[in-house]
PDB file of C-alpha atoms in Angstrom:
ATOM      1  CA  MET A   1      24.955  -3.962  -9.090  1.00 90.00           C
ATOM      2  CA  ASN A   2      21.958  -3.824  -7.587  1.00 95.00           C
ATOM      3  CA  ILE A   3      19.950  -1.255  -7.688  1.00 96.00           C
ATOM      4  CA  PHE A   4      16.280  -1.582  -5.967  1.00 96.00           C
ATOM      5  CA  VAL A   5      13.694   0.181  -7.957  1.00 96.00           C
ATOM      6  CA  SER A   6      10.652   1.326  -6.557  1.00 95.00           C
ATOM      7  CA  VAL A   7       7.467   1.904  -8.535  1.00 95.00           C
ATOM      8  CA  GLY A   8       3.499   1.176  -8.815  1.00 92.00           C
ATOM      9  CA  THR A   9       2.073  -1.504 -10.693  1.00 92.00           C
ATOM     10  CA  THR A  10       1.807   0.204 -13.844  1.00 95.00           C
ATOM     11  CA  ALA A  11      -1.504   1.319 -14.956  1.00 93.00           C
ATOM     12  CA  THR A  12      -1.195   2.120 -18.716  1.00 95.00           C
ATOM     13  CA  PRO A  13       1.276   1.044 -21.998  1.00 96.00           C
ATOM     14  CA  ALA A  14       2.445   4.449 -21.742  1.00 96.00           C
ATOM     15  CA  GLN A  15       3.522   4.420 -18.035  1.00 96.00           C
ATOM     16  CA  GLU A  16       4.983   0.358 -18.552  1.00 96.00           C
ATOM     17  CA  ALA A  17       7.105   1.352 -21.553  1.00 96.00           C
ATOM     18  CA  PHE A  18       8.429   4.195 -20.000  1.00 97.00           C
ATOM     19  CA  VAL A  19       9.238   1.592 -16.624  1.00 96.00           C
ATOM     20  CA  ARG A  20      11.185  -0.861 -19.299  1.00 96.00           C
ATOM     21  CA  ALA A  21      12.603   2.053 -20.742  1.00 97.00           C
ATOM     22  CA  ILE A  22      14.720   2.905 -16.851  1.00 97.00           C
ATOM     23  CA  GLU A  23      15.173  -0.343 -16.692  1.00 97.00           C
ATOM     24  CA  GLU A  24      16.617  -1.333 -19.632  1.00 96.00           C
ATOM     25  CA  ARG A  25      19.125   1.995 -19.278  1.00 96.00           C
ATOM     26  CA  LEU A  26      20.326   1.014 -16.222  1.00 96.00           C
ATOM     27  CA  ARG A  27      20.980  -2.778 -17.715  1.00 96.00           C
ATOM     28  CA  THR A  28      23.558  -0.688 -19.942  1.00 96.00           C
ATOM     29  CA  GLU A  29      25.178   1.084 -16.938  1.00 95.00           C
ATOM     30  CA  GLY A  30      26.183  -2.001 -15.748  1.00 94.00           C
ATOM     31  CA  LEU A  31      23.574  -2.035 -13.408  1.00 96.00           C
ATOM     32  CA  VAL A  32      20.329  -4.945 -11.816  1.00 96.00           C
ATOM     33  CA  PRO A  33      17.787  -3.196 -11.724  1.00 96.00           C
ATOM     34  CA  GLN A  34      15.332  -4.851  -8.523  1.00 95.00           C
ATOM     35  CA  THR A  35      11.857  -4.642  -7.633  1.00 94.00           C
ATOM     36  CA  VAL A  36       9.676  -6.711  -5.079  1.00 91.00           C
ATOM     37  CA  GLY A  37       6.744  -7.953  -7.237  1.00 89.00           C
ATOM     38  CA  ARG A  38       8.382  -6.904 -10.687  1.00 91.00           C
ATOM     39  CA  THR A  39      11.362  -8.678 -11.015  1.00 88.00           C
ATOM     40  CA  TYR A  40      12.388  -9.869  -7.288  1.00 89.00           C
ATOM     41  CA  PHE A  41       9.318 -12.298  -5.396  1.00 91.00           C
ATOM     42  CA  THR A  42       9.222 -13.978  -1.975  1.00 87.00           C
ATOM     43  CA  ALA A  43       6.138 -15.360   0.546  1.00 87.00           C
ATOM     44  CA  ASP A  44       7.006 -12.830   2.773  1.00 87.00           C
ATOM     45  CA  SER A  45       4.896  -9.470   3.518  1.00 88.00           C
ATOM     46  CA  PRO A  46       5.911  -6.890   0.656  1.00 86.00           C
ATOM     47  CA  PHE A  47       7.860  -4.590   3.606  1.00 89.00           C
ATOM     48  CA  ILE A  48       9.545  -7.414   4.861  1.00 91.00           C
ATOM     49  CA  GLY A  49      10.685  -8.110   1.337  1.00 90.00           C
ATOM     50  CA  VAL A  50      11.584  -4.672   0.790  1.00 92.00           C
ATOM     51  CA  ASN A  51      13.758  -4.415   3.903  1.00 90.00           C
ATOM     52  CA  LYS A  52      15.535  -7.895   2.633  1.00 91.00           C
ATOM     53  CA  LEU A  53      15.940  -7.013  -1.395  1.00 93.00           C
ATOM     54  CA  MET A  54      17.375  -2.819  -0.276  1.00 92.00           C
ATOM     55  CA  GLY A  55      19.280  -4.689   2.032  1.00 91.00           C
ATOM     56  CA  SER A  56      21.602  -6.203  -0.990  1.00 91.00           C
ATOM     57  CA  CYS A  57      21.249  -3.120  -2.914  1.00 95.00           C
ATOM     58  CA  LYS A  58      23.759  -0.117  -3.348  1.00 94.00           C
ATOM     59  CA  GLY A  59      21.433   2.202  -5.068  1.00 95.00           C
ATOM     60  CA  ALA A  60      17.246   3.405  -4.847  1.00 96.00           C
ATOM     61  CA  VAL A  61      15.786   4.699  -8.365  1.00 96.00           C
ATOM     62  CA  VAL A  62      11.783   6.165  -7.363  1.00 96.00           C
ATOM     63  CA  ILE A  63       9.929   6.435 -10.194  1.00 96.00           C
ATOM     64  CA  ALA A  64       6.587   8.459  -9.086  1.00 95.00           C
ATOM     65  CA  LEU A  65       3.953   7.319 -11.312  1.00 95.00           C
ATOM     66  CA  GLU A  66       0.674   9.168 -11.285  1.00 94.00           C
ATOM     67  CA  ARG A  67      -1.673   5.592  -9.261  1.00 93.00           C
ATOM     68  CA  VAL A  68      -4.257   8.259  -8.459  1.00 92.00           C
ATOM     69  CA  HIS A  69      -6.586  11.538  -9.851  1.00 92.00           C
ATOM     70  CA  LEU A  70      -8.709  13.888  -7.784  1.00 89.00           C
ATOM     71  CA  GLY A  71     -10.308  15.663 -10.395  1.00 91.00           C
ATOM     72  CA  THR A  72     -11.441  17.945  -7.464  1.00 91.00           C
ATOM     73  CA  GLY A  73     -10.753  18.228  -3.802  1.00 90.00           C
ATOM     74  CA  THR A  74     -10.206  20.026  -1.266  1.00 91.00           C
ATOM     75  CA  GLU A  75      -6.878  20.637   1.204  1.00 89.00           C
ATOM     76  CA  ARG A  76      -7.291  20.933   4.295  1.00 91.00           C
ATOM     77  CA  ARG A  77     -11.528  21.124   4.241  1.00 92.00           C
ATOM     78  CA  ASP A  78     -13.014  23.699   7.090  1.00 91.00           C
ATOM     79  CA  SER A  79      -9.750  25.135   8.274  1.00 93.00           C
ATOM     80  CA  PRO A  80      -8.932  28.765   7.990  1.00 93.00           C
ATOM     81  CA  LYS A  81      -6.376  27.701   5.203  1.00 92.00           C
ATOM     82  CA  ALA A  82      -8.347  25.688   3.237  1.00 93.00           C
ATOM     83  CA  VAL A  83      -7.199  25.083  -0.508  1.00 92.00           C
ATOM     84  CA  PRO A  84      -9.069  24.049  -3.816  1.00 91.00           C
ATOM     85  CA  LEU A  85      -7.686  21.497  -5.694  1.00 88.00           C
ATOM     86  CA  HIS A  86      -7.780  20.045  -9.443  1.00 88.00           C
ATOM     87  CA  ASP A  87      -6.634  17.588 -11.934  1.00 88.00           C
ATOM     88  CA  ILE A  88      -4.375  16.909  -9.141  1.00 88.00           C
ATOM     89  CA  LYS A  89      -2.346  12.893  -9.519  1.00 92.00           C
ATOM     90  CA  PHE A  90      -0.833  10.593  -6.367  1.00 91.00           C
ATOM     91  CA  ALA A  91       1.867   8.515  -6.945  1.00 92.00           C
ATOM     92  CA  THR A  92       1.061   5.155  -4.494  1.00 92.00           C
ATOM     93  CA  PRO A  93       2.889   5.973  -1.173  1.00 91.00           C
ATOM     94  CA  TRP A  94       5.086   2.523  -1.316  1.00 93.00           C
ATOM     95  CA  ASN A  95       7.228   5.275  -3.651  1.00 92.00           C
ATOM     96  CA  GLN A  96       7.434   7.623   0.138  1.00 91.00           C
ATOM     97  CA  ILE A  97       7.579   3.924   2.317  1.00 92.00           C
ATOM     98  CA  GLU A  98      10.384   2.817   0.113  1.00 94.00           C
ATOM     99  CA  ALA A  99      12.459   6.824   0.002  1.00 92.00           C
ATOM    100  CA  ALA A 100      12.278   6.794   2.911  1.00 91.00           C
ATOM    101  CA  LEU A 101      13.726   2.871   4.334  1.00 92.00           C
ATOM    102  CA  ALA A 102      16.360   3.650   1.562  1.00 91.00           C
ATOM    103  CA  TYR A 103      17.601   7.013   3.439  1.00 89.00           C
ATOM    104  CA  ALA A 104      17.356   5.424   6.353  1.00 90.00           C
ATOM    105  CA  GLN A 105      19.573   2.871   5.856  1.00 90.00           C
ATOM    106  CA  LYS A 106      21.885   5.785   3.509  1.00 90.00           C
ATOM    107  CA  ILE A 107      22.388   4.582   0.126  1.00 92.00           C
ATOM    108  CA  PRO A 108      22.240   7.010  -2.438  1.00 93.00           C
ATOM    109  CA  LEU A 109      18.531   8.024  -4.422  1.00 93.00           C
ATOM    110  CA  LEU A 110      17.888   9.146  -7.609  1.00 94.00           C
ATOM    111  CA  VAL A 111      14.147   9.814  -7.836  1.00 93.00           C
ATOM    112  CA  ILE A 112      11.779  10.561 -11.259  1.00 95.00           C
ATOM    113  CA  ALA A 113       8.087  11.709 -11.252  1.00 93.00           C
ATOM    114  CA  GLU A 114       6.207  11.292 -14.101  1.00 93.00           C
ATOM    115  CA  ASP A 115       5.198  14.881 -15.276  1.00 91.00           C
ATOM    116  CA  GLY A 116       1.964  16.103 -12.860  1.00 89.00           C
ATOM    117  CA  VAL A 117       2.111  14.039 -10.326  1.00 91.00           C
ATOM    118  CA  ARG A 118       1.924  15.847  -7.008  1.00 88.00           C
ATOM    119  CA  GLN A 119       6.587  17.121  -5.818  1.00 82.00           C
ATOM    120  CA  ASP A 120       5.653  16.930  -1.885  1.00 80.00           C
ATOM    121  CA  GLY A 121       7.009  13.621   1.221  1.00 76.00           C
ATOM    122  CA  LEU A 122      10.659  12.401  -0.357  1.00 80.00           C
ATOM    123  CA  LEU A 123       9.115  13.419  -3.699  1.00 80.00           C
ATOM    124  CA  GLU A 124       9.879  16.868  -3.594  1.00 76.00           C
ATOM    125  CA  ASN A 125      13.306  18.791  -4.239  1.00 73.00           C
ATOM    126  CA  GLY A 126      15.205  20.379  -1.042  1.00 64.00           C
ATOM    127  CA  PHE A 127      16.761  17.955   0.457  1.00 66.00           C
ATOM    128  CA  ASP A 128      19.404  15.403   0.108  1.00 71.00           C
ATOM    129  CA  TRP A 129      18.103  14.281  -3.752  1.00 76.00           C
ATOM    130  CA  TYR A 130      17.575  14.830  -6.680  1.00 82.00           C
ATOM    131  CA  VAL A 131      14.129  14.796  -7.981  1.00 88.00           C
ATOM    132  CA  ILE A 132      13.452  14.497 -12.595  1.00 91.00           C
ATOM    133  CA  LYS A 133      10.374  15.094 -13.870  1.00 92.00           C
ATOM    134  CA  ALA A 134       9.674  13.846 -16.821  1.00 92.00           C
ATOM    135  CA  LYS A 135       7.087  12.183 -19.728  1.00 92.00           C
ATOM    136  CA  LEU A 136       6.749   9.262 -20.262  1.00 94.00           C
ATOM    137  CA  ASP A 137       8.685   9.751 -23.169  1.00 94.00           C
ATOM    138  CA  PRO A 138      11.682   7.145 -22.979  1.00 95.00           C
ATOM    139  CA  ALA A 139      13.330   9.693 -25.048  1.00 95.00           C
ATOM    140  CA  PHE A 140      13.528  11.782 -22.243  1.00 94.00           C
ATOM    141  CA  LEU A 141      16.558   8.777 -21.169  1.00 95.00           C
ATOM    142  CA  SER A 142      18.595  10.470 -23.655  1.00 94.00           C
ATOM    143  CA  SER A 143      18.788  14.246 -22.638  1.00 95.00           C
ATOM    144  CA  THR A 144      21.576  16.318 -21.126  1.00 94.00           C
ATOM    145  CA  GLU A 145      19.762  16.783 -17.986  1.00 93.00           C
ATOM    146  CA  PHE A 146      19.356  13.163 -17.107  1.00 95.00           C
ATOM    147  CA  ASN A 147      22.412  11.886 -18.458  1.00 95.00           C
ATOM    148  CA  GLY A 148      23.339  14.621 -16.212  1.00 95.00           C
ATOM    149  CA  VAL A 149      21.532  13.987 -13.283  1.00 94.00           C
ATOM    150  CA  LEU A 150      22.342   9.391 -13.750  1.00 95.00           C
ATOM    151  CA  ALA A 151      26.083  10.532 -14.125  1.00 94.00           C
ATOM    152  CA  SER A 152      26.016  12.531 -10.099  1.00 93.00           C
ATOM    153  CA  TRP A 153      23.721   9.606  -9.205  1.00 94.00           C
ATOM    154  CA  LYS A 154      26.696   7.176 -10.170  1.00 94.00           C
ATOM    155  CA  GLN A 155      29.574   9.013  -9.261  1.00 93.00           C
ATOM    156  CA  LYS A 156      27.804   8.225  -4.909  1.00 92.00           C
ATOM    157  CA  LEU A 157      27.412   4.402  -5.941  1.00 91.00           C
ATOM    158  CA  THR A 158      31.239   3.849  -6.443  1.00 82.00           C
ATOM    159  CA  ALA A 159      32.323   6.584  -4.076  1.00 76.00           C
ATOM    160  CA  ALA A 160      33.100   3.492  -1.042  1.00 43.00           C
ATOM    161  CA  PRO A 161      34.131   1.052  -2.775  1.00 44.00           C
ATOM    162  CA  GLY A 162      33.265  -2.462  -0.647  1.00 46.00           C
ATOM    163  CA  LYS A 163      30.719  -1.088   1.164  1.00 42.00           C
ATOM    164  CA  THR A 164      27.541  -3.849   2.692  1.00 47.00           C
ATOM    165  CA  PHE A 165      24.478  -2.321   3.916  1.00 42.00           C
ATOM    166  CA  PRO A 166      22.912  -4.505   6.102  1.00 45.00           C
ATOM    167  CA  VAL A 167      19.439  -5.745   5.924  1.00 47.00           C
ATOM    168  CA  ILE A 168      17.148  -4.294   8.751  1.00 47.00           C
ATOM    169  CA  ALA A 169      15.393  -7.016  10.510  1.00 47.00           C
ATOM    170  CA  PRO A 170      11.552  -5.349  10.423  1.00 46.00           C
ATOM    171  CA  ALA A 171      10.411  -6.990  13.568  1.00 47.00           C
ATOM    172  CA  GLU A 172      13.808  -5.389  14.861  1.00 50.00           C
ATOM    173  CA  MET A 173      12.472  -1.960  13.303  1.00 49.00           C
ATOM    174  CA  THR A 174      10.967   0.315  15.462  1.00 50.00           C
ATOM    175  CA  VAL A 175       9.069   2.995  13.630  1.00 51.00           C
ATOM    176  CA  GLY A 176      11.510   5.385  15.623  1.00 49.00           C
ATOM    177  CA  GLN A 177      14.085   3.596  14.063  1.00 47.00           C
ATOM    178  CA  LEU A 178      13.143   5.185  10.667  1.00 52.00           C
ATOM    179  CA  VAL A 179      12.121   7.766  11.460  1.00 50.00           C
ATOM    180  CA  GLY A 180      14.912   9.137  13.537  1.00 50.00           C
ATOM    181  CA  ALA A 181      17.364   8.739   9.969  1.00 50.00           C
ATOM    182  CA  LEU A 182      15.021  11.591   8.223  1.00 54.00           C
ATOM    183  CA  LYS A 183      15.296  15.332   9.019  1.00 51.00           C
ATOM    184  CA  PRO A 184      12.761  17.178  10.507  1.00 52.00           C
ATOM    185  CA  THR A 185      11.874  19.041   7.142  1.00 53.00           C
ATOM    186  CA  GLN A 186      11.747  15.990   5.240  1.00 52.00           C
ATOM    187  CA  LEU A 187       9.596  14.091   8.381  1.00 51.00           C
ATOM    188  CA  TRP A 188       6.449  16.541   8.244  1.00 55.00           C
ATOM    189  CA  ALA A 189       6.887  16.624   4.425  1.00 54.00           C
ATOM    190  CA  LEU A 190       6.459  13.106   4.059  1.00 56.00           C
ATOM    191  CA  MET A 191       3.235  12.946   7.093  1.00 57.00           C
ATOM    192  CA  GLY A 192       1.921  15.541   4.863  1.00 58.00           C
ATOM    193  CA  SER A 193       1.889  13.730   1.392  1.00 55.00           C
ATOM    194  CA  LEU A 194       0.533  10.538   2.756  1.00 57.00           C
ATOM    195  CA  SER A 195      -1.903  12.539   4.950  1.00 58.00           C
ATOM    196  CA  ALA A 196      -3.069  14.580   1.863  1.00 56.00           C
ATOM    197  CA  LEU A 197      -2.804  11.319  -0.218  1.00 55.00           C
ATOM    198  CA  VAL A 198      -5.545   9.623   1.917  1.00 51.00           C
ATOM    199  CA  ALA A 199      -7.687  12.389   2.277  1.00 54.00           C
ATOM    200  CA  GLY A 200      -7.644  12.709  -1.649  1.00 55.00           C
ATOM    201  CA  ALA A 201      -8.602   8.676  -1.151  1.00 49.00           C
ATOM    202  CA  PHE A 202     -12.037   9.503   0.207  1.00 48.00           C
ATOM    203  CA  THR A 203     -13.057  12.216  -1.694  1.00 52.00           C
ATOM    204  CA  LEU A 204     -12.912  10.151  -4.896  1.00 48.00           C
ATOM    205  CA  GLY A 205     -14.452   7.062  -2.621  1.00 51.00           C
ATOM    206  CA  ALA A 206     -17.310   9.341  -1.655  1.00 46.00           C
ATOM    207  CA  LYS A 207     -17.631  11.147  -5.066  1.00 49.00           C
ATOM    208  CA  LEU A 208     -18.076   7.720  -6.776  1.00 43.00           C
ATOM    209  CA  PHE A 209     -19.898   6.231  -3.866  1.00 43.00           C
ATOM    210  CA  HIS A 210     -22.683   8.969  -4.586  1.00 47.00           C
TER     211      HIS A 210
END
């Protein structure tokens, strides 16, 4: 059973070891982890590749690792609701994109977020899936919490045996079709998360070039 794994390029040995441990745990459960740029390679654009690969998978695991670190910044700058930010970690925006695609294709989601990564958009609790916060320690994968969540998620994978999931052709997919599959709260959370990530990147860039 193929499982789509959403994970960015690892930046540290600890991140790589954690991702490999998750991949190995999936294999011991009879699941085959599949990731564009890691186990699956294509000459197509990343978005097309993700769609093709996800169409052959029965579930999705999102591993949200730190990609951008923002020492100091401001959310809603120059507004009455401005909030100072300190020591903020953002995951790759592809986690948000791929989580949204998985939800649109109605395949079960399991979200694992590195401890300290900002949990907003589709990386936060309160939607149709549980978000596990974990330190980059492979031993966590043997914990009671992880075993329980993994077992519950696996039951969803086998709830409809023989069910196939169609590949959505990117050329035929409209923005409305993608966001239409999301609940209003999920859509607003996703937009807010992407806005915060972009703002953080600009702030970081400004500091680097001054």
